[in-house]
CSV table of N, CA and C in Angstrom, one decimal:
chain,number,residue,atom,x,y,z
A,7,MET,N,156.9,89.3,-42.4
A,7,MET,CA,157.0,88.5,-41.1
A,7,MET,C,157.9,89.1,-40.1
A,8,ASN,N,157.6,88.9,-38.9
A,8,ASN,CA,158.4,89.6,-37.9
A,8,ASN,C,159.7,88.9,-37.5
A,9,CYS,N,160.6,89.7,-36.9
A,9,CYS,CA,161.9,89.1,-36.5
A,9,CYS,C,161.9,87.9,-35.6
A,10,LYS,N,161.0,88.0,-34.6
A,10,LYS,CA,160.9,86.8,-33.8
A,10,LYS,C,160.7,85.6,-34.5
A,11,TYR,N,159.7,85.5,-35.5
A,11,TYR,CA,159.5,84.4,-36.3
A,11,TYR,C,160.6,84.0,-37.2
A,12,LEU,N,161.3,85.0,-37.8
A,12,LEU,CA,162.4,84.7,-38.7
A,12,LEU,C,163.6,84.1,-37.9
A,13,CYS,N,163.8,84.7,-36.8
A,13,CYS,CA,165.0,84.3,-35.9
A,13,CYS,C,164.7,82.7,-35.5
A,14,PHE,N,163.5,82.5,-35.1
A,14,PHE,CA,163.2,81.1,-34.8
A,14,PHE,C,163.3,80.2,-35.9
A,15,LEU,N,162.8,80.6,-37.1
A,15,LEU,CA,162.8,79.8,-38.3
A,15,LEU,C,164.3,79.5,-38.7
A,16,LYS,N,165.2,80.6,-38.7
A,16,LYS,CA,166.5,80.4,-39.0
A,16,LYS,C,167.3,79.4,-38.1
A,17,TYR,N,166.9,79.5,-36.8
A,17,TYR,CA,167.5,78.6,-35.8
A,17,TYR,C,167.1,77.2,-36.1
A,18,MET,N,165.8,77.0,-36.3
A,18,MET,CA,165.3,75.6,-36.6
A,18,MET,C,165.9,75.1,-37.9
A,19,LEU,N,166.0,75.9,-38.9
A,19,LEU,CA,166.6,75.5,-40.2
A,19,LEU,C,168.1,75.1,-40.1
A,20,PHE,N,168.8,75.9,-39.3
A,20,PHE,CA,170.2,75.7,-39.0
A,20,PHE,C,170.4,74.3,-38.3
A,21,PHE,N,169.5,74.1,-37.2
A,21,PHE,CA,169.6,72.9,-36.5
A,21,PHE,C,169.4,71.7,-37.4
A,22,ASN,N,168.4,71.8,-38.3
A,22,ASN,CA,168.0,70.7,-39.1
A,22,ASN,C,169.1,70.4,-40.2
A,23,LEU,N,169.8,71.5,-40.6
A,23,LEU,CA,170.9,71.4,-41.6
A,23,LEU,C,172.0,70.6,-41.0
A,24,VAL,N,172.4,70.9,-39.8
A,24,VAL,CA,173.5,70.2,-39.1
A,24,VAL,C,173.3,68.7,-39.0
A,25,THR,N,171.9,68.3,-38.9
A,25,THR,CA,171.7,66.9,-38.7
A,25,THR,C,171.3,66.2,-39.9
A,26,ALA,N,171.2,66.8,-41.0
A,26,ALA,CA,170.8,66.1,-42.3
A,26,ALA,C,172.0,66.1,-43.3
A,27,SER,N,172.1,65.1,-44.1
A,27,SER,CA,173.1,65.0,-45.1
A,27,SER,C,172.6,65.8,-46.4
A,28,GLN,N,173.5,66.7,-46.9
A,28,GLN,CA,173.0,67.4,-48.1
A,28,GLN,C,172.6,66.5,-49.2
A,29,GLU,N,173.2,65.3,-49.4
A,29,GLU,CA,172.9,64.4,-50.4
A,29,GLU,C,171.4,64.0,-50.4
A,30,ASN,N,170.8,64.0,-49.2
A,30,ASN,CA,169.5,63.5,-48.9
A,30,ASN,C,168.4,64.6,-48.9
A,31,PHE,N,168.8,65.8,-49.0
A,31,PHE,CA,167.8,66.9,-48.9
A,31,PHE,C,166.7,66.7,-49.9
A,32,LYS,N,165.5,67.1,-49.4
A,32,LYS,CA,164.3,67.0,-50.3
A,32,LYS,C,163.4,68.1,-49.9
A,33,GLY,N,162.9,68.9,-50.9
A,33,GLY,CA,162.1,69.9,-50.6
A,33,GLY,C,160.8,69.6,-50.0
A,34,PRO,N,160.0,70.4,-49.3
A,34,PRO,CA,158.8,70.1,-48.7
A,34,PRO,C,157.7,69.7,-49.7
A,35,SER,N,156.8,68.8,-49.3
A,35,SER,CA,155.6,68.6,-50.2
A,35,SER,C,154.5,68.3,-49.1
A,36,PHE,N,153.2,68.7,-49.4
A,36,PHE,CA,152.1,68.5,-48.5
A,36,PHE,C,151.7,67.1,-48.5
A,37,THR,N,151.5,66.6,-47.2
A,37,THR,CA,150.9,65.3,-47.1
A,37,THR,C,149.5,65.5,-46.8
A,38,THR,N,149.1,66.6,-46.2
A,38,THR,CA,147.7,67.1,-46.0
A,38,THR,C,147.6,68.5,-46.2
A,39,GLU,N,146.9,68.8,-47.3
A,39,GLU,CA,146.7,70.3,-47.7
A,39,GLU,C,145.3,70.7,-47.2
A,40,PRO,N,145.2,71.9,-46.6
A,40,PRO,CA,144.0,72.3,-46.1
A,40,PRO,C,142.9,72.5,-47.3
A,41,PRO,N,141.6,72.5,-47.0
A,41,PRO,CA,140.6,72.7,-48.0
A,41,PRO,C,140.5,74.2,-48.3
A,42,SER,N,139.9,74.5,-49.4
A,42,SER,CA,139.8,75.9,-49.8
A,42,SER,C,138.8,76.7,-49.0
A,43,GLN,N,137.8,76.1,-48.4
A,43,GLN,CA,136.7,76.8,-47.6
A,43,GLN,C,136.5,76.0,-46.3
A,44,VAL,N,136.5,76.6,-45.2
A,44,VAL,CA,136.1,76.0,-43.9
A,44,VAL,C,135.0,77.0,-43.3
A,45,ASP,N,133.8,76.5,-43.2
A,45,ASP,CA,132.7,77.1,-42.5
A,45,ASP,C,132.4,76.4,-41.2
A,46,PHE,N,132.3,77.1,-40.1
A,46,PHE,CA,131.9,76.4,-38.9
A,46,PHE,C,131.1,77.3,-38.0
A,47,SER,N,130.4,76.6,-37.1
A,47,SER,CA,129.5,77.4,-36.1
A,47,SER,C,130.2,77.8,-34.9
A,48,ASN,N,129.8,78.8,-34.3
A,48,ASN,CA,130.4,79.3,-33.0
A,48,ASN,C,130.3,78.2,-31.9
A,49,SER,N,129.3,77.3,-32.0
A,49,SER,CA,129.1,76.3,-31.0
A,49,SER,C,130.0,75.0,-31.2
A,50,THR,N,130.6,74.9,-32.4
A,50,THR,CA,131.3,73.8,-32.6
A,50,THR,C,132.9,74.0,-32.7
A,51,GLY,N,133.2,75.2,-33.3
A,51,GLY,CA,134.7,75.4,-33.6
A,51,GLY,C,135.1,74.5,-34.8
A,52,ALA,N,136.4,74.6,-35.1
A,52,ALA,CA,136.9,73.8,-36.2
A,52,ALA,C,138.4,73.6,-36.0
A,53,LYS,N,138.9,72.5,-36.7
A,53,LYS,CA,140.4,72.2,-36.8
A,53,LYS,C,140.7,72.2,-38.3
A,54,ILE,N,141.7,72.8,-38.7
A,54,ILE,CA,142.2,72.8,-40.2
A,54,ILE,C,143.6,72.2,-40.1
A,55,GLU,N,143.7,71.0,-40.7
A,55,GLU,CA,145.0,70.3,-40.7
A,55,GLU,C,145.8,70.6,-41.9
A,56,CYS,N,147.1,70.7,-41.6
A,56,CYS,CA,148.1,70.9,-42.8
A,56,CYS,C,149.4,70.2,-42.2
A,57,SER,N,149.9,69.3,-43.1
A,57,SER,CA,151.2,68.7,-42.8
A,57,SER,C,152.0,68.5,-44.1
A,58,ALA,N,153.3,68.4,-43.9
A,58,ALA,CA,154.2,68.3,-45.0
A,58,ALA,C,155.3,67.3,-44.7
A,59,THR,N,155.9,66.8,-45.7
A,59,THR,CA,157.1,66.0,-45.5
A,59,THR,C,158.3,66.6,-46.3
A,60,GLY,N,159.5,66.2,-46.0
A,60,GLY,CA,160.7,66.7,-46.6
A,60,GLY,C,161.9,66.3,-45.8
A,61,VAL,N,163.1,66.6,-46.3
A,61,VAL,CA,164.3,66.3,-45.6
A,61,VAL,C,165.2,67.5,-45.7
A,62,PRO,N,165.6,68.1,-44.6
A,62,PRO,CA,165.1,67.9,-43.3
A,62,PRO,C,163.6,68.2,-43.2
A,63,ALA,N,163.0,67.7,-42.0
A,63,ALA,CA,161.5,67.9,-41.9
A,63,ALA,C,161.2,69.3,-41.9
A,64,PRO,N,160.2,69.7,-42.7
A,64,PRO,CA,159.8,71.1,-42.8
A,64,PRO,C,159.1,71.6,-41.5
A,65,ILE,N,159.2,72.9,-41.4
A,65,ILE,CA,158.5,73.6,-40.3
A,65,ILE,C,157.2,74.1,-41.0
A,66,VAL,N,156.0,73.8,-40.3
A,66,VAL,CA,154.8,74.2,-40.8
A,66,VAL,C,154.2,75.3,-40.0
A,67,THR,N,153.9,76.4,-40.7
A,67,THR,CA,153.3,77.6,-40.0
A,67,THR,C,152.0,78.0,-40.8
A,68,TRP,N,151.4,79.0,-40.2
A,68,TRP,CA,150.1,79.6,-40.9
A,68,TRP,C,150.4,81.1,-41.0
A,69,VAL,N,149.9,81.6,-42.1
A,69,VAL,CA,150.0,83.1,-42.4
A,69,VAL,C,148.6,83.5,-42.9
A,70,ARG,N,148.3,84.8,-42.7
A,70,ARG,CA,147.1,85.4,-43.3
A,70,ARG,C,147.4,85.6,-44.8
A,71,ALA,N,146.4,86.0,-45.6
A,71,ALA,CA,146.7,86.3,-47.1
A,71,ALA,C,147.7,87.4,-47.2
A,72,ASP,N,147.8,88.3,-46.3
A,72,ASP,CA,148.7,89.4,-46.5
A,72,ASP,C,150.2,89.0,-46.1
A,73,GLY,N,150.3,87.8,-45.7
A,73,GLY,CA,151.7,87.2,-45.3
A,73,GLY,C,152.0,87.3,-43.8
A,74,SER,N,151.2,87.9,-43.0
A,74,SER,CA,151.4,88.1,-41.6
A,74,SER,C,151.3,86.8,-40.9
A,75,THR,N,152.1,86.5,-40.0
A,75,THR,CA,152.2,85.3,-39.2
A,75,THR,C,150.9,85.1,-38.3
A,76,VAL,N,150.3,84.0,-38.3
A,76,VAL,CA,149.2,83.7,-37.5
A,76,VAL,C,149.7,83.3,-36.1
A,77,SER,N,149.1,83.8,-35.0
A,77,SER,CA,149.5,83.4,-33.7
A,77,SER,C,148.4,83.1,-32.9
A,78,ASP,N,148.6,82.5,-31.7
A,78,ASP,CA,147.5,82.1,-30.8
A,78,ASP,C,146.7,83.4,-30.3
A,79,VAL,N,145.4,83.3,-30.2
A,79,VAL,CA,144.6,84.2,-29.5
A,79,VAL,C,143.7,83.5,-28.5
A,80,ALA,N,144.0,83.8,-27.2
A,80,ALA,CA,143.4,83.0,-26.1
A,80,ALA,C,141.9,82.8,-26.3
A,81,LYS,N,141.5,81.5,-26.2
A,81,LYS,CA,140.1,81.1,-26.3
A,81,LYS,C,139.4,81.2,-27.6
A,82,LEU,N,140.2,81.6,-28.7
A,82,LEU,CA,139.6,81.7,-29.9
A,82,LEU,C,140.3,81.0,-31.0
A,83,ARG,N,141.7,81.0,-31.1
A,83,ARG,CA,142.5,80.4,-32.1
A,83,ARG,C,143.8,80.0,-31.5
A,84,GLN,N,144.2,78.7,-32.0
A,84,GLN,CA,145.5,78.2,-31.6
A,84,GLN,C,146.2,77.5,-32.8
A,85,VAL,N,147.5,77.8,-32.9
A,85,VAL,CA,148.3,77.0,-33.9
A,85,VAL,C,148.8,75.8,-33.1
A,86,LEU,N,148.4,74.6,-33.4
A,86,LEU,CA,148.9,73.4,-32.7
A,86,LEU,C,150.2,72.9,-33.3
A,87,ARG,N,151.0,72.2,-32.5
A,87,ARG,CA,152.2,71.6,-33.0
A,87,ARG,C,151.8,70.6,-34.1
A,88,GLY,N,152.5,70.5,-35.1
A,88,GLY,CA,152.2,69.6,-36.2
A,88,GLY,C,151.5,70.2,-37.3
A,89,GLY,N,151.0,71.5,-37.2
A,89,GLY,CA,150.5,72.2,-38.3
A,89,GLY,C,148.9,72.5,-38.3
A,90,THR,N,148.3,72.0,-37.3
A,90,THR,CA,146.8,72.2,-37.3
A,90,THR,C,146.5,73.6,-36.7
A,91,LEU,N,145.5,74.2,-37.4
A,91,LEU,CA,145.0,75.5,-36.9
A,91,LEU,C,143.6,75.2,-36.3
A,92,LYS,N,143.5,75.6,-35.0
A,92,LYS,CA,142.3,75.3,-34.2
A,92,LYS,C,141.5,76.5,-33.9
A,93,PHE,N,140.2,76.4,-34.2
A,93,PHE,CA,139.3,77.5,-33.8
A,93,PHE,C,138.4,77.0,-32.7
A,94,TYR,N,138.4,77.7,-31.5
A,94,TYR,CA,137.6,77.2,-30.4
A,94,TYR,C,136.1,77.6,-30.6
A,95,PRO,N,135.2,76.9,-30.0
A,95,PRO,CA,133.8,77.4,-30.0
A,95,PRO,C,133.8,78.8,-29.2
A,96,PHE,N,133.0,79.7,-29.6
A,96,PHE,CA,133.0,81.0,-29.0
A,96,PHE,C,131.6,81.6,-28.8
A,97,PHE,N,131.5,82.5,-27.9
A,97,PHE,CA,130.2,83.2,-27.7
A,97,PHE,C,130.0,84.2,-28.8
A,98,ALA,N,128.8,84.6,-29.0
A,98,ALA,CA,128.5,85.5,-30.2
A,98,ALA,C,129.3,86.8,-29.9
A,99,GLU,N,129.3,87.3,-28.7
A,99,GLU,CA,130.0,88.6,-28.4
A,99,GLU,C,131.5,88.5,-28.6
A,100,ASP,N,132.1,87.3,-28.7
A,100,ASP,CA,133.5,87.1,-28.9
A,100,ASP,C,133.9,87.0,-30.3
A,101,TYR,N,132.9,87.1,-31.3
A,101,TYR,CA,133.2,87.1,-32.7
A,101,TYR,C,134.2,88.2,-33.1
A,102,ARG,N,135.2,87.7,-33.9
A,102,ARG,CA,136.1,88.8,-34.3
A,102,ARG,C,136.3,88.5,-35.9
A,103,GLN,N,136.0,89.6,-36.6
A,103,GLN,CA,136.2,89.4,-38.0
A,103,GLN,C,137.6,89.1,-38.4
A,104,ASP,N,138.6,89.6,-37.7
A,104,ASP,CA,140.1,89.4,-38.0
A,104,ASP,C,140.5,88.0,-37.7
A,105,ILE,N,139.6,87.2,-37.1
A,105,ILE,CA,139.9,85.7,-36.8
A,105,ILE,C,139.0,84.8,-37.5
A,106,HIS,N,137.7,85.2,-37.5
A,106,HIS,CA,136.6,84.3,-37.9
A,106,HIS,C,136.1,84.5,-39.4
A,107,ALA,N,136.6,85.4,-40.1
A,107,ALA,CA,136.3,85.7,-41.5
A,107,ALA,C,137.6,86.2,-42.2
A,108,VAL,N,138.5,85.2,-42.3
A,108,VAL,CA,139.8,85.6,-42.8
A,108,VAL,C,140.3,84.6,-43.8
A,109,VAL,N,141.2,84.9,-44.7
A,109,VAL,CA,141.8,83.9,-45.7
A,109,VAL,C,143.2,83.6,-45.0
A,110,TYR,N,143.4,82.3,-44.8
A,110,TYR,CA,144.7,81.8,-44.2
A,110,TYR,C,145.4,81.0,-45.3
A,111,LYS,N,146.7,80.8,-45.1
A,111,LYS,CA,147.5,79.9,-45.9
A,111,LYS,C,148.4,79.1,-45.0
A,112,CYS,N,148.7,77.9,-45.4
A,112,CYS,CA,149.6,77.0,-44.7
A,112,CYS,C,150.9,77.1,-45.4
A,113,VAL,N,152.0,77.2,-44.6
A,113,VAL,CA,153.4,77.4,-45.3
A,113,VAL,C,154.3,76.3,-44.6
A,114,ALA,N,155.0,75.6,-45.5
A,114,ALA,CA,156.0,74.5,-45.1
A,114,ALA,C,157.3,74.9,-45.6
A,115,THR,N,158.3,75.0,-44.7
A,115,THR,CA,159.6,75.5,-45.1
A,115,THR,C,160.7,74.5,-44.6
A,116,ASN,N,161.7,74.3,-45.5
A,116,ASN,CA,163.0,73.7,-45.0
A,116,ASN,C,164.1,74.3,-45.9
A,117,PRO,N,165.3,73.9,-45.7
A,117,PRO,CA,166.5,74.5,-46.5
A,117,PRO,C,166.4,74.4,-47.9
A,118,VAL,N,165.6,73.4,-48.4
A,118,VAL,CA,165.5,73.3,-49.9
A,118,VAL,C,164.5,74.3,-50.5
A,119,GLY,N,163.5,74.6,-49.7
A,119,GLY,CA,162.5,75.5,-50.2
A,119,GLY,C,161.3,75.7,-49.4
A,120,THR,N,160.3,76.5,-49.9
A,120,THR,CA,159.1,76.8,-49.2
A,120,THR,C,157.9,76.5,-50.2
A,121,ILE,N,156.8,75.9,-49.6
A,121,ILE,CA,155.6,75.7,-50.4
A,121,ILE,C,154.5,76.4,-49.5
A,122,VAL,N,153.5,76.9,-50.3
A,122,VAL,CA,152.4,77.6,-49.7
A,122,VAL,C,151.1,76.9,-50.2
A,123,SER,N,150.2,76.7,-49.3
A,123,SER,CA,148.9,76.1,-49.7
A,123,SER,C,148.0,77.0,-50.5
A,124,ARG,N,147.0,76.5,-51.0
A,124,ARG,CA,145.9,77.3,-51.5
A,124,ARG,C,145.3,78.2,-50.5
A,125,ASP,N,144.6,79.2,-50.9
A,125,ASP,CA,143.9,80.0,-49.9
A,125,ASP,C,142.9,79.3,-49.2
A,126,VAL,N,142.8,79.4,-47.8
A,126,VAL,CA,141.7,78.8,-47.1
A,126,VAL,C,140.8,79.9,-46.5
A,127,LYS,N,139.6,80.0,-47.1
A,127,LYS,CA,138.6,81.0,-46.6
A,127,LYS,C,137.9,80.4,-45.3
A,128,VAL,N,138.1,81.1,-44.3
A,128,VAL,CA,137.5,80.7,-43.0
A,128,VAL,C,136.3,81.6,-42.7
A,129,ARG,N,135.2,80.9,-42.3
A,129,ARG,CA,134.1,81.7,-41.9
A,129,ARG,C,133.4,81.1,-40.7
A,130,GLY,N,133.6,81.7,-39.5
A,130,GLY,CA,132.8,81.3,-38.3
A,130,GLY,C,131.5,82.0,-38.3
A,131,GLU,N,130.5,81.2,-38.1
A,131,GLU,CA,129.1,81.7,-38.1
A,131,GLU,C,128.5,81.6,-36.8
A,132,ILE,N,127.6,82.6,-36.4
A,132,ILE,CA,126.8,82.5,-35.2
A,132,ILE,C,125.6,81.7,-35.4
A,133,SER,N,125.4,80.7,-34.5
A,133,SER,CA,124.3,79.8,-34.6
A,133,SER,C,123.0,80.6,-34.5
A,134,LYS,N,122.0,80.2,-35.3
A,134,LYS,CA,120.6,80.9,-35.2
A,134,LYS,C,120.0,80.9,-34.0
A,135,ASN,N,120.2,79.9,-33.1
A,135,ASN,CA,119.6,80.0,-31.8
A,135,ASN,C,120.4,80.8,-30.7
A,136,ASP,N,121.5,81.4,-31.1
A,136,ASP,CA,122.3,82.3,-30.3
A,136,ASP,C,121.8,83.7,-30.5
A,137,LYS,N,121.1,84.2,-29.5
A,137,LYS,CA,120.3,85.5,-29.8
A,137,LYS,C,121.3,86.7,-29.8
A,138,LYS,N,122.5,86.6,-29.3
A,138,LYS,CA,123.4,87.7,-29.3
A,138,LYS,C,124.1,87.8,-30.6
A,139,SER,N,124.2,89.0,-31.1
A,139,SER,CA,124.9,89.2,-32.4
A,139,SER,C,126.3,89.7,-32.2
A,140,PRO,N,127.2,89.3,-33.2
A,140,PRO,CA,128.6,89.8,-33.1
A,140,PRO,C,128.7,91.3,-33.2
A,141,THR,N,129.6,91.9,-32.6
A,141,THR,CA,129.9,93.3,-32.8
A,141,THR,C,130.6,93.5,-34.1
A,142,LEU,N,130.2,94.4,-34.9
A,142,LEU,CA,130.8,94.6,-36.2
A,142,LEU,C,132.1,95.5,-36.0
A,143,LEU,N,133.1,95.1,-36.6
A,143,LEU,CA,134.5,95.8,-36.4
A,143,LEU,C,134.5,96.8,-37.5
């Protein structure tokens, strides 16, 4: 994970530590865990929800299977506040294997610990009526 992410995470964890009583700390647990497979059409897009509870409130992020942090990609993918991973509808020529055919994981972290969701295999498919084919990477 990159320094920018870790520095932000450390700041948020410190802030939450100051406002919570150690006696009441509780590790994160998923309230909504994402499914293991998400298939969607380029004409519809998709939202994958992930949420967790704990004391202090966990920070929910997304990573790829290799552990790298998932970030926004204009008009293709966005990490929403609250833990939802959104895939926008896209044109066939905008297909990206590194976005639309990837294994993702949801991560929830607080000072007590970290939990990681099951693998989420994402597959964005080009509609049959869309005559343009994605460029292979």
